[in-house]
GROMACS .gro file of C-alpha atoms in nm:
model
  394
    1UNK     CA    1   5.734   8.895   7.669
    2UNK     CA    2   5.646   8.834   8.024
    3UNK     CA    3   5.869   8.478   8.051
    4UNK     CA    4   6.213   8.600   7.927
    5UNK     CA    5   6.346   8.711   8.227
    6UNK     CA    6   6.260   8.869   8.569
    7UNK     CA    7   6.051   9.180   8.588
    8UNK     CA    8   6.308   9.393   8.688
    9UNK     CA    9   6.531   9.274   8.396
   10UNK     CA   10   6.283   9.372   8.194
   11UNK     CA   11   6.141   9.722   8.300
   12UNK     CA   12   6.567   9.832   8.370
   13UNK     CA   13   6.613   9.777   7.996
   14UNK     CA   14   6.317   9.897   7.838
   15UNK     CA   15   6.318  10.200   8.086
   16UNK     CA   16   5.972  10.169   8.117
   17UNK     CA   17   5.836  10.435   8.273
   18UNK     CA   18   5.503  10.613   8.045
   19UNK     CA   19   5.162  10.535   8.266
   20UNK     CA   20   5.038  10.212   8.094
   21UNK     CA   21   5.309  10.035   8.208
   22UNK     CA   22   5.350  10.178   8.565
   23UNK     CA   23   4.957  10.049   8.577
   24UNK     CA   24   5.113   9.729   8.442
   25UNK     CA   25   5.306   9.689   8.724
   26UNK     CA   26   5.048   9.753   8.927
   27UNK     CA   27   4.803   9.542   8.774
   28UNK     CA   28   4.996   9.265   8.802
   29UNK     CA   29   5.097   9.372   9.208
   30UNK     CA   30   4.659   9.327   9.288
   31UNK     CA   31   4.676   8.995   9.085
   32UNK     CA   32   4.910   8.925   9.293
   33UNK     CA   33   4.829   8.949   9.635
   34UNK     CA   34   4.424   8.858   9.513
   35UNK     CA   35   4.494   8.529   9.361
   36UNK     CA   36   4.815   8.416   9.478
   37UNK     CA   37   4.905   8.303   9.127
   38UNK     CA   38   5.315   8.318   9.013
   39UNK     CA   39   5.318   8.547   8.719
   40UNK     CA   40   5.690   8.599   8.636
   41UNK     CA   41   5.941   8.300   8.786
   42UNK     CA   42   6.257   8.538   8.861
   43UNK     CA   43   6.610   8.389   8.779
   44UNK     CA   44   6.687   8.394   9.184
   45UNK     CA   45   6.379   8.121   9.209
   46UNK     CA   46   6.396   7.874   9.000
   47UNK     CA   47   6.124   7.653   8.863
   48UNK     CA   48   6.188   7.413   9.225
   49UNK     CA   49   6.086   7.670   9.471
   50UNK     CA   50   5.782   7.616   9.708
   51UNK     CA   51   5.476   7.827   9.554
   52UNK     CA   52   5.483   8.037   9.862
   53UNK     CA   53   5.807   8.138   9.847
   54UNK     CA   54   5.778   8.239   9.510
   55UNK     CA   55   5.510   8.435   9.550
   56UNK     CA   56   5.600   8.612   9.803
   57UNK     CA   57   5.933   8.712   9.662
   58UNK     CA   58   5.722   8.821   9.335
   59UNK     CA   59   5.498   9.030   9.541
   60UNK     CA   60   5.806   9.192   9.680
   61UNK     CA   61   5.962   9.279   9.358
   62UNK     CA   62   5.617   9.385   9.172
   63UNK     CA   63   5.611   9.626   9.486
   64UNK     CA   64   6.023   9.764   9.466
   65UNK     CA   65   5.944   9.820   9.128
   66UNK     CA   66   5.606  10.011   9.118
   67UNK     CA   67   5.780  10.222   9.342
   68UNK     CA   68   6.069  10.289   9.162
   69UNK     CA   69   5.863  10.426   8.953
   70UNK     CA   70   5.641  10.579   9.148
   71UNK     CA   71   5.960  10.748   9.325
   72UNK     CA   72   6.056  10.855   8.928
   73UNK     CA   73   5.763  11.016   8.827
   74UNK     CA   74   5.729  11.202   9.181
   75UNK     CA   75   6.058  11.336   9.028
   76UNK     CA   76   5.961  11.431   8.732
   77UNK     CA   77   5.687  11.610   8.822
   78UNK     CA   78   5.866  11.820   9.085
   79UNK     CA   79   6.129  11.899   8.881
   80UNK     CA   80   5.814  12.099   8.618
   81UNK     CA   81   5.656  12.262   8.952
   82UNK     CA   82   5.716  12.659   8.890
   83UNK     CA   83   5.811  12.940   9.137
   84UNK     CA   84   5.721  13.295   9.189
   85UNK     CA   85   6.005  13.444   9.345
   86UNK     CA   86   6.008  13.708   9.586
   87UNK     CA   87   6.299  13.772   9.792
   88UNK     CA   88   6.440  14.036  10.065
   89UNK     CA   89   6.709  14.291   9.903
   90UNK     CA   90   7.006  14.096  10.083
   91UNK     CA   91   6.873  13.782   9.904
   92UNK     CA   92   6.816  13.930   9.549
   93UNK     CA   93   7.158  13.803   9.418
   94UNK     CA   94   7.100  13.394   9.537
   95UNK     CA   95   6.700  13.416   9.394
   96UNK     CA   96   6.842  13.545   9.092
   97UNK     CA   97   7.086  13.293   9.057
   98UNK     CA   98   6.808  13.037   9.146
   99UNK     CA   99   6.685  13.179   8.787
  100UNK     CA  100   6.975  13.101   8.572
  101UNK     CA  101   6.993  12.785   8.697
  102UNK     CA  102   6.597  12.658   8.546
  103UNK     CA  103   6.479  12.990   8.406
  104UNK     CA  104   6.208  12.728   8.313
  105UNK     CA  105   6.120  12.705   8.649
  106UNK     CA  106   6.163  13.033   8.861
  107UNK     CA  107   6.077  13.378   8.775
  108UNK     CA  108   6.237  13.666   8.961
  109UNK     CA  109   6.020  13.949   9.074
  110UNK     CA  110   6.180  14.240   9.231
  111UNK     CA  111   6.068  14.434   9.472
  112UNK     CA  112   6.065  14.812   9.639
  113UNK     CA  113   6.143  14.834  10.032
  114UNK     CA  114   6.133  15.242  10.081
  115UNK     CA  115   6.004  15.327  10.378
  116UNK     CA  116   5.749  15.678  10.400
  117UNK     CA  117   5.926  15.985  10.595
  118UNK     CA  118   5.834  15.823  10.944
  119UNK     CA  119   6.069  15.501  10.927
  120UNK     CA  120   5.779  15.275  10.859
  121UNK     CA  121   5.765  15.023  10.568
  122UNK     CA  122   5.652  15.128  10.255
  123UNK     CA  123   5.700  14.816  10.058
  124UNK     CA  124   5.572  14.707   9.681
  125UNK     CA  125   5.588  14.364   9.584
  126UNK     CA  126   5.689  14.260   9.253
  127UNK     CA  127   5.468  14.061   8.950
  128UNK     CA  128   5.157  14.265   9.111
  129UNK     CA  129   5.152  14.479   8.752
  130UNK     CA  130   5.082  14.597   8.497
  131UNK     CA  131   4.989  14.183   8.522
  132UNK     CA  132   4.932  13.946   8.819
  133UNK     CA  133   5.160  13.727   8.788
  134UNK     CA  134   5.145  13.588   9.148
  135UNK     CA  135   4.802  13.482   9.230
  136UNK     CA  136   4.699  13.133   9.160
  137UNK     CA  137   5.087  13.017   9.172
  138UNK     CA  138   5.318  12.874   9.380
  139UNK     CA  139   5.566  13.156   9.525
  140UNK     CA  140   5.966  13.107   9.691
  141UNK     CA  141   6.012  13.332   9.912
  142UNK     CA  142   6.383  13.392  10.022
  143UNK     CA  143   6.423  13.571  10.379
  144UNK     CA  144   6.656  13.739  10.614
  145UNK     CA  145   6.621  13.795  10.962
  146UNK     CA  146   6.943  13.939  11.053
  147UNK     CA  147   6.764  14.244  11.242
  148UNK     CA  148   6.478  14.332  11.411
  149UNK     CA  149   6.349  14.566  11.119
  150UNK     CA  150   6.404  14.382  10.882
  151UNK     CA  151   6.247  14.076  10.967
  152UNK     CA  152   5.906  14.272  11.072
  153UNK     CA  153   5.899  14.413  10.740
  154UNK     CA  154   5.910  14.077  10.604
  155UNK     CA  155   5.652  13.917  10.786
  156UNK     CA  156   5.446  14.181  10.618
  157UNK     CA  157   5.533  14.036  10.281
  158UNK     CA  158   5.439  13.681  10.386
  159UNK     CA  159   5.149  13.833  10.529
  160UNK     CA  160   5.006  13.972  10.223
  161UNK     CA  161   5.152  13.734   9.972
  162UNK     CA  162   4.955  13.447  10.199
  163UNK     CA  163   4.638  13.682  10.109
  164UNK     CA  164   4.682  13.697   9.782
  165UNK     CA  165   4.491  13.381   9.661
  166UNK     CA  166   4.826  13.199   9.562
  167UNK     CA  167   4.883  12.796   9.563
  168UNK     CA  168   5.154  12.768   9.811
  169UNK     CA  169   5.412  12.980  10.012
  170UNK     CA  170   5.745  12.798  10.051
  171UNK     CA  171   6.002  13.059  10.312
  172UNK     CA  172   6.370  12.987  10.285
  173UNK     CA  173   6.558  13.118  10.592
  174UNK     CA  174   6.881  12.963  10.529
  175UNK     CA  175   6.988  13.078  10.928
  176UNK     CA  176   6.709  13.095  11.216
  177UNK     CA  177   6.868  13.363  11.446
  178UNK     CA  178   6.679  13.256  11.728
  179UNK     CA  179   6.848  12.917  11.728
  180UNK     CA  180   6.962  12.977  12.011
  181UNK     CA  181   6.748  13.169  12.265
  182UNK     CA  182   6.408  12.840  12.271
  183UNK     CA  183   6.478  12.895  12.700
  184UNK     CA  184   6.508  13.151  12.981
  185UNK     CA  185   6.687  13.097  13.278
  186UNK     CA  186   6.577  13.453  13.438
  187UNK     CA  187   6.185  13.478  13.535
  188UNK     CA  188   6.092  13.718  13.318
  189UNK     CA  189   6.348  13.705  13.047
  190UNK     CA  190   6.161  13.645  12.651
  191UNK     CA  191   6.214  13.324  12.472
  192UNK     CA  192   6.149  13.506  12.141
  193UNK     CA  193   6.286  13.138  11.973
  194UNK     CA  194   5.929  13.100  12.126
  195UNK     CA  195   5.751  13.412  12.043
  196UNK     CA  196   5.892  13.402  11.630
  197UNK     CA  197   5.802  13.064  11.580
  198UNK     CA  198   5.410  13.194  11.745
  199UNK     CA  199   5.453  13.495  11.408
  200UNK     CA  200   5.504  13.218  11.180
  201UNK     CA  201   5.220  13.033  11.306
  202UNK     CA  202   4.958  13.240  11.332
  203UNK     CA  203   5.055  13.371  10.948
  204UNK     CA  204   4.752  13.351  10.683
  205UNK     CA  205   4.623  13.027  10.570
  206UNK     CA  206   4.646  13.007  10.146
  207UNK     CA  207   4.557  12.616  10.193
  208UNK     CA  208   4.846  12.435  10.274
  209UNK     CA  209   5.087  12.462  10.507
  210UNK     CA  210   5.327  12.715  10.487
  211UNK     CA  211   5.662  12.536  10.389
  212UNK     CA  212   6.003  12.758  10.625
  213UNK     CA  213   6.298  12.590  10.486
  214UNK     CA  214   6.571  12.651  10.756
  215UNK     CA  215   6.969  12.477  10.778
  216UNK     CA  216   7.150  12.363  11.056
  217UNK     CA  217   6.885  12.467  11.334
  218UNK     CA  218   7.096  12.525  11.618
  219UNK     CA  219   6.853  12.355  11.898
  220UNK     CA  220   6.640  12.087  11.687
  221UNK     CA  221   6.323  12.124  11.908
  222UNK     CA  222   6.274  12.443  11.700
  223UNK     CA  223   6.062  12.280  11.512
  224UNK     CA  224   5.856  12.196  11.742
  225UNK     CA  225   5.778  12.552  11.818
  226UNK     CA  226   5.603  12.516  11.547
  227UNK     CA  227   5.210  12.494  11.473
  228UNK     CA  228   4.891  12.581  11.221
  229UNK     CA  229   5.021  12.669  10.916
  230UNK     CA  230   5.322  12.682  10.931
  231UNK     CA  231   5.592  12.333  10.899
  232UNK     CA  232   5.930  12.391  10.946
  233UNK     CA  233   6.147  12.136  10.635
  234UNK     CA  234   6.493  12.102  10.804
  235UNK     CA  235   6.826  12.089  10.641
  236UNK     CA  236   7.220  12.091  10.651
  237UNK     CA  237   7.452  12.266  10.447
  238UNK     CA  238   7.725  11.929  10.564
  239UNK     CA  239   7.715  11.860  10.208
  240UNK     CA  240   7.962  12.119  10.116
  241UNK     CA  241   8.221  12.057  10.375
  242UNK     CA  242   8.233  11.714  10.218
  243UNK     CA  243   8.284  11.803   9.867
  244UNK     CA  244   8.597  12.007  10.055
  245UNK     CA  245   8.690  11.766  10.272
  246UNK     CA  246   8.726  11.495   9.984
  247UNK     CA  247   8.937  11.774   9.790
  248UNK     CA  248   9.165  11.853  10.035
  249UNK     CA  249   9.194  11.477  10.186
  250UNK     CA  250   9.095  11.632  10.501
  251UNK     CA  251   8.980  11.275  10.746
  252UNK     CA  252   8.973  11.399  11.084
  253UNK     CA  253   8.653  11.589  11.202
  254UNK     CA  254   8.629  11.812  11.548
  255UNK     CA  255   8.331  11.855  11.741
  256UNK     CA  256   8.383  12.137  11.994
  257UNK     CA  257   8.162  12.020  12.244
  258UNK     CA  258   7.883  11.755  12.303
  259UNK     CA  259   7.650  11.932  12.170
  260UNK     CA  260   7.789  11.989  11.784
  261UNK     CA  261   7.837  11.581  11.782
  262UNK     CA  262   7.504  11.522  11.846
  263UNK     CA  263   7.374  11.795  11.571
  264UNK     CA  264   7.601  11.680  11.354
  265UNK     CA  265   7.817  11.325  11.366
  266UNK     CA  266   7.576  11.112  11.209
  267UNK     CA  267   7.649  11.314  10.869
  268UNK     CA  268   8.023  11.191  10.859
  269UNK     CA  269   8.065  10.845  10.775
  270UNK     CA  270   8.298  10.627  11.071
  271UNK     CA  271   8.438  10.405  10.784
  272UNK     CA  272   8.609  10.717  10.674
  273UNK     CA  273   8.661  10.992  10.909
  274UNK     CA  274   8.790  10.993  11.250
  275UNK     CA  275   8.612  11.189  11.522
  276UNK     CA  276   8.816  11.375  11.784
  277UNK     CA  277   8.562  11.583  12.074
  278UNK     CA  278   8.668  11.888  12.272
  279UNK     CA  279   8.496  12.042  12.594
  280UNK     CA  280   8.546  12.325  12.781
  281UNK     CA  281   8.684  12.253  13.146
  282UNK     CA  282   8.678  12.466  13.474
  283UNK     CA  283   9.028  12.566  13.539
  284UNK     CA  284   9.003  12.742  13.905
  285UNK     CA  285   8.788  13.036  13.831
  286UNK     CA  286   8.824  13.014  13.446
  287UNK     CA  287   8.731  12.722  13.188
  288UNK     CA  288   8.944  12.674  12.919
  289UNK     CA  289   8.876  12.410  12.598
  290UNK     CA  290   9.048  12.110  12.621
  291UNK     CA  291   9.048  11.746  12.399
  292UNK     CA  292   8.767  11.579  12.569
  293UNK     CA  293   8.812  11.237  12.312
  294UNK     CA  294   9.056  11.142  12.068
  295UNK     CA  295   9.449  11.173  11.874
  296UNK     CA  296   9.491  11.528  11.707
  297UNK     CA  297   9.863  11.404  11.630
  298UNK     CA  298   9.997  11.449  11.252
  299UNK     CA  299   9.640  11.485  11.127
  300UNK     CA  300   9.430  11.684  10.925
  301UNK     CA  301   9.174  11.815  11.103
  302UNK     CA  302   8.826  12.001  11.048
  303UNK     CA  303   8.635  12.165  11.354
  304UNK     CA  304   8.228  12.177  11.267
  305UNK     CA  305   7.981  12.337  11.465
  306UNK     CA  306   7.671  12.541  11.345
  307UNK     CA  307   7.747  12.905  11.384
  308UNK     CA  308   8.013  13.161  11.467
  309UNK     CA  309   7.936  13.469  11.746
  310UNK     CA  310   8.299  13.601  11.835
  311UNK     CA  311   8.424  13.271  11.762
  312UNK     CA  312   8.601  13.224  12.116
  313UNK     CA  313   8.558  12.865  12.162
  314UNK     CA  314   8.674  12.766  11.796
  315UNK     CA  315   8.977  12.990  11.843
  316UNK     CA  316   9.053  12.745  12.196
  317UNK     CA  317   8.956  12.470  12.043
  318UNK     CA  318   9.213  12.497  11.711
  319UNK     CA  319   9.511  12.617  11.966
  320UNK     CA  320   9.465  12.260  12.199
  321UNK     CA  321   9.475  12.058  11.883
  322UNK     CA  322   9.772  12.257  11.726
  323UNK     CA  323   9.870  12.245  12.095
  324UNK     CA  324   9.891  11.815  12.073
  325UNK     CA  325  10.056  11.841  11.710
  326UNK     CA  326   9.825  11.849  11.449
  327UNK     CA  327   9.931  11.869  11.108
  328UNK     CA  328   9.703  12.172  11.013
  329UNK     CA  329   9.368  12.280  11.174
  330UNK     CA  330   9.079  12.373  10.989
  331UNK     CA  331   8.721  12.504  11.104
  332UNK     CA  332   8.362  12.492  10.933
  333UNK     CA  333   8.065  12.682  11.072
  334UNK     CA  334   7.729  12.727  10.883
  335UNK     CA  335   7.667  13.050  11.004
  336UNK     CA  336   7.829  13.316  11.062
  337UNK     CA  337   7.692  13.572  11.265
  338UNK     CA  338   8.040  13.792  11.363
  339UNK     CA  339   7.878  14.055  11.523
  340UNK     CA  340   8.108  14.359  11.541
  341UNK     CA  341   8.269  14.257  11.276
  342UNK     CA  342   8.449  13.950  11.471
  343UNK     CA  343   8.628  13.812  11.220
  344UNK     CA  344   8.905  14.030  11.197
  345UNK     CA  345   9.061  13.846  11.421
  346UNK     CA  346   9.084  13.554  11.214
  347UNK     CA  347   9.235  13.692  10.910
  348UNK     CA  348   9.618  13.594  10.855
  349UNK     CA  349   9.814  13.768  11.061
  350UNK     CA  350   9.540  13.901  11.330
  351UNK     CA  351   9.499  13.798  11.711
  352UNK     CA  352   9.326  13.450  11.631
  353UNK     CA  353   9.508  13.399  11.278
  354UNK     CA  354   9.505  12.991  11.380
  355UNK     CA  355   9.313  12.838  11.097
  356UNK     CA  356   9.437  12.702  10.725
  357UNK     CA  357   9.077  12.779  10.653
  358UNK     CA  358   8.811  12.926  10.732
  359UNK     CA  359   8.534  12.692  10.582
  360UNK     CA  360   8.126  12.872  10.589
  361UNK     CA  361   7.789  12.943  10.424
  362UNK     CA  362   7.609  13.258  10.237
  363UNK     CA  363   7.329  13.164  10.512
  364UNK     CA  364   7.393  13.510  10.583
  365UNK     CA  365   7.487  13.733  10.331
  366UNK     CA  366   7.480  14.091  10.547
  367UNK     CA  367   7.824  13.956  10.719
  368UNK     CA  368   7.999  13.712  10.376
  369UNK     CA  369   7.964  13.980  10.131
  370UNK     CA  370   8.203  14.151  10.412
  371UNK     CA  371   8.495  13.903  10.418
  372UNK     CA  372   8.796  13.913  10.201
  373UNK     CA  373   8.905  13.683   9.917
  374UNK     CA  374   9.183  13.556   9.878
  375UNK     CA  375   9.209  13.520  10.265
  376UNK     CA  376   9.154  13.280  10.538
  377UNK     CA  377   8.786  13.237  10.444
  378UNK     CA  378   8.642  13.002  10.213
  379UNK     CA  379   8.254  13.054  10.151
  380UNK     CA  380   8.050  12.816   9.974
  381UNK     CA  381   7.753  12.898   9.794
  382UNK     CA  382   7.392  12.719   9.921
  383UNK     CA  383   7.196  12.784   9.655
  384UNK     CA  384   7.256  12.457   9.518
  385UNK     CA  385   7.180  12.265   9.752
  386UNK     CA  386   6.870  12.510   9.820
  387UNK     CA  387   6.785  12.415   9.473
  388UNK     CA  388   6.774  12.018   9.622
  389UNK     CA  389   6.615  12.064   9.875
  390UNK     CA  390   6.401  12.243   9.749
  391UNK     CA  391   6.264  11.946   9.544
  392UNK     CA  392   6.341  11.657   9.787
  393UNK     CA  393   6.218  11.790  10.081
  394UNK     CA  394   6.559  11.605  10.261
   0.00000   0.00000   0.00000
């Protein structure tokens, strides 16, 4: 059996994933490392290769095979991990969607988010009555911190869950709303990114760290503000955009400033995408957006950034690209904040109607649920990548 070809070819042909085969590979690896004996001559080495070369190559082959099988085992176990889901009201749609995708792994429990007459919280978390289905289980909590009131309410539920003898807690917070407030320029100003991190870090421990899943964090150093019982797990929504760019044959990416380039450039293969960088320059008493690197002429381009507030910079960038001859201009932001319904200005016929398509995600459902269909906005659903990232930690 062992001399019929390379171990890799044999294992691939019989799909060797059972425990006894994995143990056999490990035994071969250990024996090879301790005795120096050659167990399996590979096709590429031949019988005349030096013994030390054969031994080294075979050890690497055994280790590569074992690590591949171990990865397959881990992925299989992760895919069997079951979660009890609790969600903020704004995230219930996503929670139910994940339950529908994999009902054997996820079970959603509706929670009552009410108020007493004096305005204080009256919250009844689902899954505890008539039978306790939460204690001893892995819990997945979908959070939305779109205002201070709901944020405090959700922190109260997080504390309660961690004190309920759960096995683990994973918090999915797609948009970290204080990511832009990680430093101060005026003494006495509050760096809310630091205070939020303190709140998360002060959560009770259930015996292992609480995982906080965040997408396209504005300033990456925010993750290091967390310590103690909560650890940030950073992810990106860019794969959703890449699928759209392949479908629409857009091959030029524009970053509105150097900060966006630092955050996102590594996601775009330079062999497939041209890159253009914009920036603001002073023009008298004002600052205007100009193209600082690259040429958009006759190209279909997409502007990429992590979030939008009023959208002034995106609009100015789009105008500059059109002025320089871009064939079409679209944009993508992971998080659409749009205070005071600023998105209305980007609709067809609005005073900022410059984009062919305005891509965003449903990371802030309180905003994207209001966006009209069949207009400029294309809302990409993050549910599939949340499900994937939950297992992959990537």
